Amino acid sequence: MALISDGRFIDDVWRRLAEEEALPKSGKVIVSLARLDHAIEVHGPGVDLGVIAPNTTDPAALADALPKLGLVSIVFPAFADGRGFSLARLLRRAGFAGELRASGRLLADQYAHALGCGFDTVEIPDDIEARQDETQWRAARDAHARTYQRGYVAPGSILDARRKAAAQ
């Protein structure tokens, strides 16, 4: 899997744990939503916790855990399933300030929207990486100077720019 940040492929510093794998004493680890409560109870001070959550997750199910998490990875099972974008916005509105990762079947054409919804990184499968190289992801990131959402990618939104122009 390739990890994209700021339009570039980067190394992943987080490690996804298998369901039966014990929680390590140190490092950055990602656990499943089913293991999250237990991982929070037993994790030591040297462990940074992340969770991988389906795009159908109720944000309220993560609310208590958000201050303890360094990463939330939202699964996109198909490029046409946009529920993960909504979940990302809701988590950012709830105050989550850690890394927000889109994981799964996203395409470069969706990258600017993912950033606008609050995602920091995108993890894509090898078959998509083979078809869409770093240049395409960077071009997609730079395709729009402004977004409809406020505050995540560019300062101000398209609506803010229109209001400013009308006032002048």
PDB file of C-alpha atoms in Angstrom:
ATOM      1  CA  MET A   1       0.000   0.000   0.000  1.00  0.00           C
ATOM      2  CA  ALA A   2       1.155   3.512  -0.804  1.00  0.00           C
ATOM      3  CA  LEU A   3       0.691   6.424   1.576  1.00  0.00           C
ATOM      4  CA  ILE A   4       0.193   9.908   0.148  1.00  0.00           C
ATOM      5  CA  SER A   5       0.754  13.140   2.036  1.00  0.00           C
ATOM      6  CA  ASP A   6       0.852  16.588   0.468  1.00  0.00           C
ATOM      7  CA  GLY A   7       0.779  15.040  -3.013  1.00  0.00           C
ATOM      8  CA  ARG A   8       3.802  12.800  -2.405  1.00  0.00           C
ATOM      9  CA  PHE A   9       4.299   9.135  -1.601  1.00  0.00           C
ATOM     10  CA  ILE A  10       5.784   8.793   1.891  1.00  0.00           C
ATOM     11  CA  ASP A  11       6.815   6.019   4.272  1.00  0.00           C
ATOM     12  CA  ASP A  12       4.215   4.940   6.806  1.00  0.00           C
ATOM     13  CA  VAL A  13       5.389   5.290  10.416  1.00  0.00           C
ATOM     14  CA  TRP A  14       2.265   3.555  11.749  1.00  0.00           C
ATOM     15  CA  ARG A  15       1.928  -0.244  11.974  1.00  0.00           C
ATOM     16  CA  ARG A  16      -1.452  -1.949  11.643  1.00  0.00           C
ATOM     17  CA  LEU A  17      -1.880  -4.750  14.173  1.00  0.00           C
ATOM     18  CA  ALA A  18      -3.592  -8.014  13.308  1.00  0.00           C
ATOM     19  CA  GLU A  19      -6.547  -8.937  15.521  1.00  0.00           C
ATOM     20  CA  GLU A  20      -4.611 -11.602  17.425  1.00  0.00           C
ATOM     21  CA  GLU A  21      -1.392  -9.571  17.693  1.00  0.00           C
ATOM     22  CA  ALA A  22      -0.419  -8.291  21.147  1.00  0.00           C
ATOM     23  CA  LEU A  23      -0.132  -4.561  21.747  1.00  0.00           C
ATOM     24  CA  PRO A  24       3.593  -3.627  21.708  1.00  0.00           C
ATOM     25  CA  LYS A  25       5.260  -1.632  24.470  1.00  0.00           C
ATOM     26  CA  SER A  26       6.252   1.198  22.137  1.00  0.00           C
ATOM     27  CA  GLY A  27       5.636   2.599  18.692  1.00  0.00           C
ATOM     28  CA  LYS A  28       2.742   3.871  16.616  1.00  0.00           C
ATOM     29  CA  VAL A  29       0.117   1.189  16.173  1.00  0.00           C
ATOM     30  CA  ILE A  30      -3.295   1.027  14.531  1.00  0.00           C
ATOM     31  CA  VAL A  31      -5.929  -1.272  16.002  1.00  0.00           C
ATOM     32  CA  SER A  32      -9.375  -2.216  14.784  1.00  0.00           C
ATOM     33  CA  LEU A  33     -12.441  -0.465  16.140  1.00  0.00           C
ATOM     34  CA  ALA A  34     -13.360  -3.704  17.950  1.00  0.00           C
ATOM     35  CA  ARG A  35     -10.036  -3.648  19.864  1.00  0.00           C
ATOM     36  CA  LEU A  36      -9.960   0.079  20.584  1.00  0.00           C
ATOM     37  CA  ASP A  37     -11.418   0.122  24.117  1.00  0.00           C
ATOM     38  CA  HIS A  38      -9.085  -2.648  25.277  1.00  0.00           C
ATOM     39  CA  ALA A  39      -6.068  -1.002  23.629  1.00  0.00           C
ATOM     40  CA  ILE A  40      -6.802   2.297  25.385  1.00  0.00           C
ATOM     41  CA  GLU A  41      -7.023   0.505  28.745  1.00  0.00           C
ATOM     42  CA  VAL A  42      -3.721  -1.364  28.430  1.00  0.00           C
ATOM     43  CA  HIS A  43      -1.513   0.868  26.297  1.00  0.00           C
ATOM     44  CA  GLY A  44       1.603   2.244  27.916  1.00  0.00           C
ATOM     45  CA  PRO A  45       3.067   5.743  27.680  1.00  0.00           C
ATOM     46  CA  GLY A  46       5.376   4.713  24.811  1.00  0.00           C
ATOM     47  CA  VAL A  47       2.550   3.672  22.499  1.00  0.00           C
ATOM     48  CA  ASP A  48       0.748   6.034  20.141  1.00  0.00           C
ATOM     49  CA  LEU A  49      -2.654   4.625  19.280  1.00  0.00           C
ATOM     50  CA  GLY A  50      -4.567   4.811  16.042  1.00  0.00           C
ATOM     51  CA  VAL A  51      -7.797   3.151  14.987  1.00  0.00           C
ATOM     52  CA  ILE A  52      -9.076   1.906  11.658  1.00  0.00           C
ATOM     53  CA  ALA A  53     -12.802   2.468  11.349  1.00  0.00           C
ATOM     54  CA  PRO A  54     -15.364   1.563   8.695  1.00  0.00           C
ATOM     55  CA  ASN A  55     -16.909   4.516   6.888  1.00  0.00           C
ATOM     56  CA  THR A  56     -20.232   3.560   8.497  1.00  0.00           C
ATOM     57  CA  THR A  57     -18.941   4.237  12.023  1.00  0.00           C
ATOM     58  CA  ASP A  58     -21.095   6.476  14.187  1.00  0.00           C
ATOM     59  CA  PRO A  59     -18.883   9.426  15.250  1.00  0.00           C
ATOM     60  CA  ALA A  60     -20.358   9.141  18.760  1.00  0.00           C
ATOM     61  CA  ALA A  61     -18.700   5.720  19.056  1.00  0.00           C
ATOM     62  CA  LEU A  62     -15.308   7.427  18.790  1.00  0.00           C
ATOM     63  CA  ALA A  63     -16.069  10.581  20.778  1.00  0.00           C
ATOM     64  CA  ASP A  64     -14.560   9.482  24.115  1.00  0.00           C
ATOM     65  CA  ALA A  65     -11.489   7.986  22.445  1.00  0.00           C
ATOM     66  CA  LEU A  66     -10.606  10.919  20.165  1.00  0.00           C
ATOM     67  CA  PRO A  67      -8.397  12.790  22.692  1.00  0.00           C
ATOM     68  CA  LYS A  68      -6.352   9.598  23.204  1.00  0.00           C
ATOM     69  CA  LEU A  69      -5.806   8.878  19.502  1.00  0.00           C
ATOM     70  CA  GLY A  70      -3.028  10.051  17.234  1.00  0.00           C
ATOM     71  CA  LEU A  71      -4.632   8.687  14.055  1.00  0.00           C
ATOM     72  CA  VAL A  72      -8.033   7.719  12.729  1.00  0.00           C
ATOM     73  CA  SER A  73      -8.001   5.742   9.486  1.00  0.00           C
ATOM     74  CA  ILE A  74     -11.352   5.657   7.688  1.00  0.00           C
ATOM     75  CA  VAL A  75     -11.924   2.790   5.268  1.00  0.00           C
ATOM     76  CA  PHE A  76     -13.253   3.509   1.770  1.00  0.00           C
ATOM     77  CA  PRO A  77     -14.412   0.141   0.374  1.00  0.00           C
ATOM     78  CA  ALA A  78     -15.155   1.625  -3.068  1.00  0.00           C
ATOM     79  CA  PHE A  79     -14.318   4.893  -4.813  1.00  0.00           C
ATOM     80  CA  ALA A  80     -18.044   5.560  -5.279  1.00  0.00           C
ATOM     81  CA  ASP A  81     -18.787   5.285  -1.536  1.00  0.00           C
ATOM     82  CA  GLY A  82     -18.409   8.786  -0.101  1.00  0.00           C
ATOM     83  CA  ARG A  83     -19.579   8.170   3.471  1.00  0.00           C
ATOM     84  CA  GLY A  84     -15.984   8.397   4.680  1.00  0.00           C
ATOM     85  CA  PHE A  85     -15.838  12.051   3.610  1.00  0.00           C
ATOM     86  CA  SER A  86     -18.813  12.840   5.846  1.00  0.00           C
ATOM     87  CA  LEU A  87     -17.298  10.937   8.758  1.00  0.00           C
ATOM     88  CA  ALA A  88     -14.045  12.864   8.371  1.00  0.00           C
ATOM     89  CA  ARG A  89     -15.862  16.211   8.534  1.00  0.00           C
ATOM     90  CA  LEU A  90     -17.764  15.114  11.627  1.00  0.00           C
ATOM     91  CA  LEU A  91     -14.585  13.990  13.396  1.00  0.00           C
ATOM     92  CA  ARG A  92     -12.866  17.294  12.639  1.00  0.00           C
ATOM     93  CA  ARG A  93     -15.913  19.192  13.906  1.00  0.00           C
ATOM     94  CA  ALA A  94     -15.762  17.069  17.073  1.00  0.00           C
ATOM     95  CA  GLY A  95     -12.264  18.433  17.648  1.00  0.00           C
ATOM     96  CA  PHE A  96     -10.037  15.609  16.439  1.00  0.00           C
ATOM     97  CA  ALA A  97      -6.647  17.176  15.725  1.00  0.00           C
ATOM     98  CA  GLY A  98      -4.583  14.057  14.993  1.00  0.00           C
ATOM     99  CA  GLU A  99      -3.817  12.496  11.639  1.00  0.00           C
ATOM    100  CA  LEU A 100      -6.897  11.650   9.636  1.00  0.00           C
ATOM    101  CA  ARG A 101      -6.242   8.990   7.000  1.00  0.00           C
ATOM    102  CA  ALA A 102      -8.392   7.795   4.110  1.00  0.00           C
ATOM    103  CA  SER A 103      -7.679   4.143   3.442  1.00  0.00           C
ATOM    104  CA  GLY A 104      -8.847   2.173   0.462  1.00  0.00           C
ATOM    105  CA  ARG A 105     -10.227   2.647  -3.010  1.00  0.00           C
ATOM    106  CA  LEU A 106      -9.796   6.412  -3.480  1.00  0.00           C
ATOM    107  CA  LEU A 107      -8.654   7.841  -6.791  1.00  0.00           C
ATOM    108  CA  ALA A 108      -6.448  10.851  -7.433  1.00  0.00           C
ATOM    109  CA  ASP A 109      -9.517  12.751  -8.697  1.00  0.00           C
ATOM    110  CA  GLN A 110     -10.923  12.572  -5.150  1.00  0.00           C
ATOM    111  CA  TYR A 111      -7.762  13.823  -3.436  1.00  0.00           C
ATOM    112  CA  ALA A 112      -8.626  17.538  -3.305  1.00  0.00           C
ATOM    113  CA  HIS A 113     -12.032  16.687  -1.840  1.00  0.00           C
ATOM    114  CA  ALA A 114     -10.418  14.406   0.747  1.00  0.00           C
ATOM    115  CA  LEU A 115      -8.120  17.236   1.815  1.00  0.00           C
ATOM    116  CA  GLY A 116     -11.087  19.600   1.944  1.00  0.00           C
ATOM    117  CA  CYS A 117     -12.891  17.212   4.286  1.00  0.00           C
ATOM    118  CA  GLY A 118      -9.953  17.164   6.700  1.00  0.00           C
ATOM    119  CA  PHE A 119      -7.877  14.163   5.642  1.00  0.00           C
ATOM    120  CA  ASP A 120      -4.104  14.475   6.058  1.00  0.00           C
ATOM    121  CA  THR A 121      -3.043  11.291   4.303  1.00  0.00           C
ATOM    122  CA  VAL A 122      -4.454   8.790   1.822  1.00  0.00           C
ATOM    123  CA  GLU A 123      -3.498   5.114   1.804  1.00  0.00           C
ATOM    124  CA  ILE A 124      -4.166   3.384  -1.509  1.00  0.00           C
ATOM    125  CA  PRO A 125      -3.823  -0.212  -2.686  1.00  0.00           C
ATOM    126  CA  ASP A 126      -0.957  -1.270  -4.948  1.00  0.00           C
ATOM    127  CA  ASP A 127      -3.159  -1.582  -8.043  1.00  0.00           C
ATOM    128  CA  ILE A 128      -4.207   2.088  -7.816  1.00  0.00           C
ATOM    129  CA  GLU A 129      -0.618   3.158  -7.126  1.00  0.00           C
ATOM    130  CA  ALA A 130       0.434   1.364 -10.310  1.00  0.00           C
ATOM    131  CA  ARG A 131      -2.148   3.300 -12.356  1.00  0.00           C
ATOM    132  CA  GLN A 132      -1.846   6.707 -10.679  1.00  0.00           C
ATOM    133  CA  ASP A 133       1.661   7.860  -9.871  1.00  0.00           C
ATOM    134  CA  GLU A 134       2.818  10.644  -7.567  1.00  0.00           C
ATOM    135  CA  THR A 135       2.554  13.233 -10.351  1.00  0.00           C
ATOM    136  CA  GLN A 136      -1.173  12.584 -10.748  1.00  0.00           C
ATOM    137  CA  TRP A 137      -1.800  12.896  -7.009  1.00  0.00           C
ATOM    138  CA  ARG A 138       0.141  16.167  -6.842  1.00  0.00           C
ATOM    139  CA  ALA A 139      -1.746  17.556  -9.864  1.00  0.00           C
ATOM    140  CA  ALA A 140      -5.056  16.568  -8.265  1.00  0.00           C
ATOM    141  CA  ARG A 141      -4.064  18.312  -5.041  1.00  0.00           C
ATOM    142  CA  ASP A 142      -3.238  21.506  -6.928  1.00  0.00           C
ATOM    143  CA  ALA A 143      -6.266  21.415  -9.257  1.00  0.00           C
ATOM    144  CA  HIS A 144      -8.371  23.765  -7.138  1.00  0.00           C
ATOM    145  CA  ALA A 145      -7.123  26.848  -5.309  1.00  0.00           C
ATOM    146  CA  ARG A 146     -10.248  27.041  -3.156  1.00  0.00           C
ATOM    147  CA  THR A 147     -12.808  24.603  -1.815  1.00  0.00           C
ATOM    148  CA  TYR A 148     -16.445  24.790  -0.754  1.00  0.00           C
ATOM    149  CA  GLN A 149     -15.484  23.734   2.769  1.00  0.00           C
ATOM    150  CA  ARG A 150     -13.897  26.207   5.141  1.00  0.00           C
ATOM    151  CA  GLY A 151     -10.656  25.861   6.996  1.00  0.00           C
ATOM    152  CA  TYR A 152      -8.946  22.648   5.933  1.00  0.00           C
ATOM    153  CA  VAL A 153      -7.078  23.245   2.682  1.00  0.00           C
ATOM    154  CA  ALA A 154      -7.071  26.907   1.775  1.00  0.00           C
ATOM    155  CA  PRO A 155      -7.839  29.929   3.881  1.00  0.00           C
ATOM    156  CA  GLY A 156     -11.428  30.815   3.198  1.00  0.00           C
ATOM    157  CA  SER A 157     -13.862  29.130   0.887  1.00  0.00           C
ATOM    158  CA  ILE A 158     -15.245  29.852  -2.566  1.00  0.00           C
ATOM    159  CA  LEU A 159     -18.207  31.549  -0.888  1.00  0.00           C
ATOM    160  CA  ASP A 160     -15.862  33.714   1.220  1.00  0.00           C
ATOM    161  CA  ALA A 161     -13.989  34.782  -1.929  1.00  0.00           C
ATOM    162  CA  ARG A 162     -17.266  35.690  -3.684  1.00  0.00           C
ATOM    163  CA  ARG A 163     -18.465  37.728  -0.712  1.00  0.00           C
ATOM    164  CA  LYS A 164     -15.144  39.567  -0.535  1.00  0.00           C
ATOM    165  CA  ALA A 165     -15.250  40.344  -4.272  1.00  0.00           C
ATOM    166  CA  ALA A 166     -18.862  41.574  -4.025  1.00  0.00           C
ATOM    167  CA  ALA A 167     -17.993  43.868  -1.115  1.00  0.00           C
ATOM    168  CA  GLN A 168     -15.234  45.628  -3.057  1.00  0.00           C
TER     169      GLN A 168
END
